[in-house]
């Protein structure tokens, strides 16, 4: 039998439980309080807080967050959000680094060594009489140019 309670944004649910446990012929009473707050119906996320208190002891609680945007350093992350993070890691595709200035790849990153080599080439041209103009333009604008000036350095942005 399943009873469902419709939840609305921002609602709070508090559940209190008491456990009577026999240990070494001694009765131990543990009170457990579960609080679910800030429920968000669109993301199905909430803040969960668990508090336990043993007979004669002080209450211990921990907040469990079911979302990834918190900056709280004293709360735990829910198993559900661990699953979300695992999915992000599993679907991560590593970037391939290209160590060549002649590659035509549009998906690989240029290595730092080749960035330095490129800077050296540009510095040698910009400081000389070979390059007189620097133009910043998009790839499509550059491709649409009917002719390219040999004394112009085109920077694609």
Coordinates of N, CA, C and O in Angstrom, one line a residue:
X1 N 0.8 -1.2 0.0 CA 0.0 0.0 0.0 C 0.9 1.2 0.0 O 1.8 1.3 0.8
X2 N 0.6 2.2 -0.9 CA 1.4 3.3 -1.0 C 0.5 4.6 -0.9 O -0.5 4.7 -1.6
X3 N 0.9 5.4 0.1 CA 0.2 6.7 0.2 C 1.2 7.8 -0.3 O 2.3 7.9 0.2
X4 N 0.7 8.6 -1.2 CA 1.5 9.7 -1.7 C 0.9 11.0 -1.2 O -0.3 11.2 -1.3
X5 N 1.8 11.9 -0.8 CA 1.4 13.2 -0.4 C 1.8 14.2 -1.4 O 3.0 14.2 -1.7
X6 N 0.9 15.0 -2.1 CA 1.4 15.9 -3.1 C 2.2 17.0 -2.4 O 1.8 17.6 -1.4
X7 N 3.4 17.3 -2.9 CA 4.3 18.3 -2.4 C 4.3 19.6 -3.2 O 4.2 19.5 -4.4
X8 N 4.4 20.7 -2.6 CA 4.5 22.0 -3.3 C 5.8 22.6 -3.0 O 6.5 22.3 -2.1
X9 N 6.2 23.6 -3.8 CA 7.4 24.3 -3.7 C 7.5 24.9 -2.3 O 6.6 25.5 -1.8
X10 N 8.7 24.7 -1.7 CA 9.0 25.3 -0.4 C 8.4 24.6 0.8 O 8.6 25.0 1.9
X11 N 7.7 23.5 0.6 CA 7.1 22.8 1.8 C 8.1 22.2 2.7 O 9.3 22.0 2.3
X12 N 7.7 21.8 3.9 CA 8.6 21.2 4.9 C 7.9 20.0 5.5 O 6.7 20.1 5.8
X13 N 8.6 18.9 5.6 CA 8.1 17.7 6.2 C 9.0 17.3 7.4 O 10.2 17.3 7.2
X14 N 8.4 17.1 8.5 CA 9.2 16.6 9.7 C 8.7 15.3 10.1 O 7.5 15.1 10.3
X15 N 9.6 14.3 10.2 CA 9.2 13.0 10.7 C 10.0 12.7 11.9 O 11.2 12.8 12.0
X16 N 9.3 12.3 13.0 CA 10.0 11.9 14.2 C 9.8 10.4 14.5 O 8.7 9.9 14.4
X17 N 10.9 9.8 14.9 CA 10.8 8.4 15.2 C 11.5 8.1 16.5 O 12.5 8.8 16.9
X18 N 11.1 7.1 17.2 CA 11.8 6.7 18.4 C 12.0 5.2 18.3 O 11.1 4.4 18.1
X19 N 13.3 4.8 18.6 CA 13.7 3.4 18.5 C 14.1 2.9 19.9 O 14.8 3.6 20.6
X20 N 13.5 1.8 20.3 CA 13.8 1.2 21.6 C 14.7 0.0 21.3 O 14.2 -1.0 20.6
X21 N 16.0 0.0 21.7 CA 16.9 -1.0 21.3 C 17.5 -1.6 22.6 O 18.0 -0.9 23.5
X22 N 17.5 -2.9 22.6 CA 18.1 -3.6 23.8 C 19.5 -4.0 23.4 O 19.8 -4.7 22.4
X23 N 20.5 -3.5 24.2 CA 21.9 -3.8 24.0 C 22.4 -4.3 25.4 O 22.4 -3.5 26.4
X24 N 22.9 -5.5 25.4 CA 23.5 -6.1 26.7 C 22.4 -5.9 27.8 O 22.7 -5.5 28.9
X25 N 21.2 -6.3 27.5 CA 20.1 -6.3 28.5 C 19.8 -4.9 29.0 O 19.2 -4.7 30.1
X26 N 20.3 -3.9 28.3 CA 19.9 -2.5 28.7 C 19.1 -1.9 27.5 O 19.4 -2.0 26.4
X27 N 18.1 -1.2 27.9 CA 17.2 -0.5 27.0 C 17.8 0.8 26.6 O 18.1 1.7 27.4
X28 N 18.1 1.0 25.3 CA 18.6 2.3 24.8 C 17.5 2.9 23.9 O 16.9 2.2 23.1
X29 N 17.2 4.1 24.1 CA 16.2 4.8 23.3 C 16.9 5.8 22.4 O 17.7 6.7 22.9
X30 N 16.7 5.8 21.1 CA 17.3 6.7 20.2 C 16.1 7.4 19.5 O 15.2 6.8 18.9
X31 N 16.1 8.7 19.6 CA 15.2 9.6 18.9 C 15.8 10.0 17.6 O 16.9 10.5 17.5
X32 N 15.1 9.9 16.5 CA 15.5 10.3 15.2 C 14.5 11.3 14.6 O 13.3 11.0 14.6
X33 N 15.0 12.4 14.2 CA 14.1 13.4 13.5 C 14.6 13.6 12.1 O 15.8 13.8 11.9
X34 N 13.8 13.5 11.1 CA 14.1 13.8 9.7 C 13.3 15.0 9.3 O 12.1 15.0 9.4
X35 N 14.0 16.0 8.8 CA 13.4 17.2 8.3 C 13.7 17.3 6.8 O 14.9 17.3 6.4
X36 N 12.7 17.5 6.0 CA 12.8 17.7 4.6 C 12.3 19.1 4.3 O 11.1 19.4 4.6
X37 N 13.1 20.0 3.8 CA 12.7 21.4 3.6 C 13.1 22.0 2.3 O 13.9 21.4 1.6
X38 N 12.6 23.1 1.9 CA 12.9 23.8 0.7 C 12.7 22.8 -0.5 O 13.5 22.8 -1.5
X39 N 11.6 22.1 -0.5 CA 11.3 21.2 -1.7 C 11.1 22.0 -2.9 O 10.4 23.0 -2.9
X40 N 11.7 21.5 -4.0 CA 11.5 22.2 -5.3 C 10.9 21.2 -6.3 O 11.5 20.2 -6.6
X41 N 9.7 21.5 -6.7 CA 9.0 20.5 -7.5 C 9.6 20.3 -8.9 O 9.5 19.3 -9.5
X42 N 10.2 21.4 -9.5 CA 10.7 21.2 -10.8 C 12.0 20.4 -10.9 O 12.3 19.6 -11.8
X43 N 12.9 20.5 -9.8 CA 14.1 19.8 -9.8 C 14.0 18.5 -8.9 O 15.0 17.7 -8.9
X44 N 12.9 18.4 -8.2 CA 12.7 17.3 -7.3 C 13.8 17.2 -6.2 O 14.3 16.2 -5.9
X45 N 14.3 18.4 -5.8 CA 15.4 18.5 -4.8 C 14.9 19.1 -3.6 O 13.9 19.8 -3.5
X46 N 15.6 18.9 -2.5 CA 15.3 19.4 -1.2 C 16.5 19.4 -0.3 O 17.5 18.9 -0.7
X47 N 16.3 20.0 0.9 CA 17.4 19.9 1.9 C 16.9 18.9 2.9 O 15.8 19.0 3.4
X48 N 17.7 17.9 3.3 CA 17.4 16.9 4.2 C 18.2 17.1 5.5 O 19.4 17.3 5.4
X49 N 17.6 17.0 6.6 CA 18.4 17.2 7.9 C 18.0 16.0 8.8 O 16.8 15.8 9.0
X50 N 19.0 15.3 9.3 CA 18.8 14.2 10.2 C 19.4 14.5 11.5 O 20.5 15.0 11.6
X51 N 18.6 14.3 12.6 CA 19.1 14.5 13.9 C 18.8 13.3 14.7 O 17.7 12.7 14.7
X52 N 19.9 12.8 15.4 CA 19.7 11.6 16.3 C 20.1 12.0 17.7 O 21.0 12.8 17.9
X53 N 19.5 11.4 18.7 CA 19.8 11.7 20.1 C 19.6 10.4 20.8 O 18.5 9.8 20.9
X54 N 20.7 9.9 21.5 CA 20.6 8.7 22.3 C 20.1 9.2 23.7 O 20.4 10.3 24.1
X55 N 19.5 8.2 24.4 CA 19.1 8.5 25.8 C 20.2 9.1 26.6 O 21.3 8.5 26.7
X56 N 19.9 10.2 27.2 CA 20.9 10.9 28.0 C 22.0 11.6 27.3 O 22.9 12.2 27.9
X57 N 22.0 11.5 26.0 CA 23.1 12.2 25.2 C 22.6 13.5 24.5 O 21.5 13.9 24.7
X58 N 23.5 14.1 23.8 CA 23.2 15.3 23.1 C 22.8 15.0 21.7 O 23.3 14.0 21.1
X59 N 22.0 15.9 21.1 CA 21.6 15.7 19.7 C 22.8 15.9 18.7 O 23.6 16.8 18.9
X60 N 22.8 15.0 17.7 CA 23.8 15.2 16.6 C 23.0 15.2 15.3 O 22.1 14.4 15.1
X61 N 23.3 16.2 14.5 CA 22.6 16.3 13.2 C 23.5 16.6 12.1 O 24.7 17.1 12.3
X62 N 23.1 16.3 10.9 CA 23.8 16.6 9.7 C 22.8 16.9 8.6 O 21.7 16.4 8.5
X63 N 23.1 17.9 7.9 CA 22.3 18.4 6.8 C 22.8 17.7 5.5 O 24.0 17.6 5.2
X64 N 21.9 17.1 4.7 CA 22.2 16.4 3.5 C 21.5 17.2 2.4 O 20.3 17.4 2.3
X65 N 22.4 17.7 1.4 CA 21.9 18.5 0.3 C 21.7 17.7 -0.9 O 22.5 16.9 -1.3
X66 N 20.6 17.9 -1.6 CA 20.3 17.2 -2.8 C 20.3 18.1 -4.0 O 19.5 18.1 -4.9
X67 N 21.4 19.0 -4.1 CA 21.6 19.8 -5.2 C 23.1 20.2 -5.2 O 23.8 20.1 -4.2
X68 N 23.6 20.6 -6.4 CA 25.1 20.8 -6.5 C 25.5 22.2 -6.4 O 26.7 22.5 -6.6
X69 N 24.6 23.2 -6.2 CA 25.0 24.6 -6.2 C 25.3 25.2 -4.9 O 25.6 26.4 -4.8
X70 N 25.2 24.4 -3.8 CA 25.5 25.0 -2.4 C 26.9 25.3 -2.2 O 27.8 24.6 -2.7
X71 N 27.2 26.3 -1.4 CA 28.6 26.6 -1.0 C 28.8 26.2 0.5 O 29.8 26.5 1.1
X72 N 27.8 25.5 1.1 CA 27.8 25.0 2.5 C 29.0 24.0 2.7 O 29.0 23.0 2.0
X73 N 29.9 24.3 3.5 CA 31.0 23.4 3.8 C 30.8 22.5 4.9 O 31.6 21.6 5.2
X74 N 29.6 22.6 5.6 CA 29.3 21.7 6.7 C 28.2 20.7 6.5 O 27.7 20.1 7.4
X75 N 27.8 20.6 5.2 CA 26.7 19.7 4.8 C 27.2 18.5 4.0 O 28.3 18.6 3.3
X76 N 26.5 17.4 4.0 CA 26.8 16.3 3.2 C 26.1 16.3 1.8 O 25.0 17.0 1.8
X77 N 26.6 15.7 0.8 CA 25.9 15.6 -0.5 C 25.1 14.3 -0.5 O 25.6 13.3 -0.1
X78 N 23.9 14.4 -1.0 CA 23.1 13.2 -1.1 C 23.7 12.2 -2.1 O 24.4 12.5 -3.0
X79 N 23.3 10.9 -2.0 CA 23.7 9.9 -2.9 C 23.2 10.2 -4.3 O 23.9 9.9 -5.3
X80 N 22.0 10.8 -4.4 CA 21.5 11.2 -5.7 C 22.4 12.1 -6.4 O 22.7 12.0 -7.6
X81 N 22.9 13.1 -5.7 CA 23.8 14.1 -6.3 C 25.2 13.4 -6.6 O 25.9 13.8 -7.6
X82 N 25.6 12.4 -5.8 CA 26.8 11.7 -6.2 C 26.6 10.9 -7.5 O 27.5 10.9 -8.4
X83 N 25.4 10.4 -7.7 CA 25.0 9.8 -9.0 C 25.1 10.8 -10.1 O 25.6 10.5 -11.2
X84 N 24.6 12.0 -9.9 CA 24.6 13.1 -10.9 C 26.1 13.4 -11.3 O 26.4 13.5 -12.4
X85 N 26.9 13.6 -10.3 CA 28.3 13.8 -10.5 C 29.0 12.7 -11.3 O 29.8 13.0 -12.2
X86 N 28.7 11.5 -10.9 CA 29.3 10.3 -11.6 C 28.9 10.4 -13.1 O 29.7 10.1 -14.0
X87 N 27.6 10.7 -13.4 CA 27.2 10.8 -14.8 C 27.9 11.9 -15.5 O 28.3 11.7 -16.7
X88 N 28.2 13.0 -14.9 CA 29.0 14.1 -15.5 C 30.4 13.7 -15.8 O 30.9 13.9 -16.9
X89 N 31.0 12.9 -14.8 CA 32.4 12.5 -15.0 C 32.4 11.4 -16.1 O 33.3 11.4 -17.0
X90 N 31.4 10.5 -16.1 CA 31.4 9.4 -17.1 C 31.3 10.0 -18.5 O 31.8 9.4 -19.5
X91 N 30.5 11.1 -18.7 CA 30.3 11.7 -20.0 C 31.3 12.7 -20.4 O 31.2 13.3 -21.4
X92 N 32.3 12.9 -19.5 CA 33.4 13.9 -19.8 C 34.3 13.4 -20.9 O 34.7 12.3 -20.9
X93 N 34.5 14.2 -21.9 CA 35.4 13.8 -23.0 C 36.6 14.7 -22.9 O 36.6 15.9 -22.8
X94 N 37.8 14.0 -22.8 CA 39.0 14.7 -22.6 C 39.4 15.5 -23.8 O 39.1 15.2 -25.0
X95 N 40.1 16.6 -23.6 CA 40.5 17.5 -24.8 C 41.9 16.9 -25.2 O 42.7 16.6 -24.5
X96 N 42.0 16.8 -26.5 CA 43.2 16.4 -27.1 C 44.1 17.6 -27.4 O 43.6 18.6 -28.0
X97 N 45.3 17.5 -27.0 CA 46.2 18.7 -27.2 C 47.1 18.4 -28.5 O 47.7 17.4 -28.7
X98 N 47.1 19.4 -29.4 CA 47.8 19.3 -30.6 C 49.1 20.1 -30.4 O 49.1 21.2 -30.0
X99 N 50.2 19.4 -30.8 CA 51.5 20.0 -30.7 C 52.1 20.4 -32.1 O 53.2 20.0 -32.4
X100 N 51.3 21.0 -32.9 CA 51.7 21.3 -34.3 C 50.9 22.5 -34.7 O 49.7 22.7 -34.5
X101 N 51.6 23.4 -35.4 CA 51.0 24.6 -36.0 C 50.3 24.3 -37.3 O 49.7 25.2 -37.9
X102 N 50.5 23.1 -37.9 CA 50.0 22.9 -39.2 C 48.7 22.0 -39.2 O 48.1 21.8 -40.2
X103 N 48.2 21.7 -38.0 CA 47.0 20.9 -37.9 C 45.8 21.8 -38.3 O 45.7 23.0 -38.1
X104 N 44.8 21.1 -38.9 CA 43.5 21.8 -39.3 C 42.4 21.4 -38.4 O 41.2 21.7 -38.7
X105 N 42.7 20.7 -37.3 CA 41.6 20.3 -36.4 C 40.9 21.4 -35.8 O 41.5 22.4 -35.4
X106 N 39.6 21.3 -35.7 CA 38.7 22.3 -35.0 C 38.3 21.8 -33.6 O 37.6 22.6 -32.9
X107 N 38.8 20.7 -33.2 CA 38.4 20.1 -31.9 C 39.5 19.9 -30.9 O 39.3 19.6 -29.8
X108 N 40.8 20.1 -31.4 CA 41.9 20.0 -30.5 C 42.4 21.3 -30.0 O 42.3 22.3 -30.7
X109 N 43.0 21.3 -28.8 CA 43.6 22.5 -28.2 C 45.1 22.6 -28.7 O 45.8 21.6 -28.8
X110 N 45.6 23.8 -28.8 CA 47.0 24.1 -29.2 C 47.8 24.0 -27.9 O 47.5 24.5 -26.9
X111 N 48.9 23.3 -28.0 CA 49.8 23.1 -26.8 C 50.5 24.5 -26.5 O 50.6 25.4 -27.3
X112 N 50.9 24.6 -25.2 CA 51.6 25.8 -24.8 C 52.8 26.0 -25.6 O 53.2 27.2 -25.9
X113 N 53.6 24.9 -25.9 CA 54.8 25.1 -26.7 C 54.5 25.7 -28.1 O 55.2 26.5 -28.6
X114 N 53.4 25.2 -28.7 CA 53.0 25.8 -30.0 C 52.5 27.2 -29.9 O 52.6 28.0 -30.8
X115 N 51.8 27.5 -28.8 CA 51.4 28.9 -28.6 C 52.6 29.8 -28.5 O 52.6 30.9 -29.0
X116 N 53.6 29.3 -27.8 CA 54.8 30.1 -27.7 C 55.5 30.3 -29.1 O 55.9 31.4 -29.4
X117 N 55.5 29.2 -29.9 CA 56.1 29.3 -31.2 C 55.3 30.3 -32.1 O 55.9 31.1 -32.8
X118 N 54.0 30.2 -32.0 CA 53.1 31.1 -32.7 C 53.4 32.6 -32.3 O 53.5 33.5 -33.2
X119 N 53.5 32.8 -31.0 CA 53.8 34.2 -30.5 C 55.1 34.7 -31.1 O 55.2 35.9 -31.5
X120 N 56.1 33.9 -31.1 CA 57.4 34.3 -31.6 C 57.3 34.6 -33.1 O 57.8 35.7 -33.5
X121 N 56.5 33.9 -33.9 CA 56.3 34.2 -35.3 C 55.6 35.5 -35.4 O 55.9 36.3 -36.3
X122 N 54.5 35.7 -34.6 CA 53.7 37.0 -34.7 C 54.6 38.1 -34.3 O 54.6 39.2 -35.0
X123 N 55.3 38.0 -33.2 CA 56.2 39.1 -32.7 C 57.2 39.5 -33.8 O 57.5 40.7 -34.0
X124 N 57.7 38.5 -34.5 CA 58.7 38.8 -35.6 C 58.1 39.5 -36.7 O 58.8 40.3 -37.4
X125 N 56.8 39.3 -37.0 CA 56.2 40.0 -38.1 C 55.6 41.3 -37.7 O 55.7 42.3 -38.5
X126 N 55.0 41.4 -36.5 CA 54.3 42.7 -36.1 C 55.3 43.8 -35.9 O 55.1 44.9 -36.2
X127 N 56.5 43.4 -35.4 CA 57.5 44.4 -35.1 C 58.3 44.8 -36.4 O 59.1 45.7 -36.3
X128 N 58.0 44.2 -37.5 CA 58.8 44.5 -38.7 C 57.9 45.2 -39.7 O 56.7 45.6 -39.4
X129 N 58.4 45.5 -40.9 CA 57.6 46.2 -41.9 C 56.7 45.2 -42.6 O 55.9 45.6 -43.5
X130 N 56.7 43.9 -42.3 CA 55.9 42.9 -43.0 C 54.4 43.0 -42.7 O 53.6 42.8 -43.5
X131 N 54.1 43.3 -41.4 CA 52.7 43.5 -41.0 C 52.5 45.0 -40.6 O 53.2 45.5 -39.8
X132 N 51.5 45.6 -41.3 CA 51.2 47.0 -41.1 C 49.9 47.2 -40.4 O 49.6 48.2 -39.9
X133 N 49.0 46.1 -40.5 CA 47.6 46.3 -40.0 C 47.2 45.0 -39.2 O 47.6 43.9 -39.7
X134 N 46.5 45.1 -38.1 CA 45.9 44.0 -37.4 C 44.4 44.2 -37.4 O 43.9 45.2 -37.0
X135 N 43.7 43.2 -37.9 CA 42.2 43.2 -37.9 C 41.6 42.1 -37.1 O 42.1 40.9 -37.3
X136 N 40.7 42.4 -36.3 CA 39.9 41.4 -35.5 C 38.6 41.1 -36.2 O 37.8 42.0 -36.5
X137 N 38.3 39.8 -36.6 CA 37.1 39.5 -37.2 C 36.7 38.1 -37.0 O 37.5 37.3 -36.5
X138 N 35.4 37.7 -37.3 CA 35.0 36.3 -37.1 C 35.4 35.5 -38.3 O 35.9 36.0 -39.3
X139 N 35.4 34.2 -38.0 CA 35.8 33.2 -39.1 C 35.0 33.4 -40.3 O 35.5 33.4 -41.4
X140 N 33.7 33.6 -40.2 CA 32.8 33.7 -41.4 C 33.2 35.0 -42.2 O 33.2 35.0 -43.4
X141 N 33.5 36.1 -41.5 CA 33.9 37.3 -42.1 C 35.2 37.1 -42.9 O 35.4 37.6 -44.0
X142 N 36.1 36.5 -42.2 CA 37.4 36.2 -42.8 C 37.3 35.3 -44.1 O 37.8 35.6 -45.1
X143 N 36.4 34.3 -44.0 CA 36.2 33.4 -45.1 C 35.6 34.1 -46.3 O 35.8 33.8 -47.5
X144 N 34.8 35.2 -46.0 CA 34.0 35.9 -47.0 C 34.9 36.9 -47.7 O 34.5 37.5 -48.8
X145 N 36.1 37.2 -47.2 CA 37.0 38.2 -47.9 C 37.4 37.7 -49.3 O 37.8 36.5 -49.4
X146 N 37.2 38.5 -50.3 CA 37.6 38.1 -51.6 C 39.1 38.1 -51.8 O 39.6 37.3 -52.6
X147 N 39.8 38.9 -51.1 CA 41.3 38.8 -51.1 C 41.8 39.2 -49.8 O 41.2 40.0 -49.0
X148 N 42.9 38.7 -49.4 CA 43.6 38.9 -48.1 C 44.8 39.7 -48.4 O 45.7 39.4 -49.2
X149 N 45.0 40.8 -47.6 CA 46.2 41.6 -47.7 C 47.4 41.0 -47.0 O 47.3 40.6 -45.8
X150 N 48.5 40.8 -47.6 CA 49.6 40.1 -47.1 C 50.3 40.9 -45.9 O 51.1 40.4 -45.2
X151 N 50.0 42.2 -45.8 CA 50.6 43.0 -44.8 C 49.6 43.2 -43.6 O 49.8 44.0 -42.7
X152 N 48.5 42.4 -43.6 CA 47.5 42.5 -42.5 C 47.5 41.2 -41.7 O 47.5 40.1 -42.3
X153 N 47.5 41.3 -40.4 CA 47.4 40.1 -39.5 C 45.9 40.0 -39.2 O 45.3 40.9 -38.6
X154 N 45.3 38.9 -39.6 CA 43.9 38.7 -39.3 C 43.7 37.9 -38.0 O 44.2 36.7 -38.0
X155 N 43.1 38.4 -37.0 CA 42.8 37.7 -35.7 C 41.4 37.2 -35.7 O 40.5 38.0 -35.7
X156 N 41.2 35.9 -35.7 CA 39.8 35.3 -35.7 C 39.3 35.2 -34.3 O 40.0 34.6 -33.4
X157 N 38.2 35.8 -34.0 CA 37.6 35.7 -32.7 C 36.2 35.1 -32.7 O 35.6 35.0 -33.7

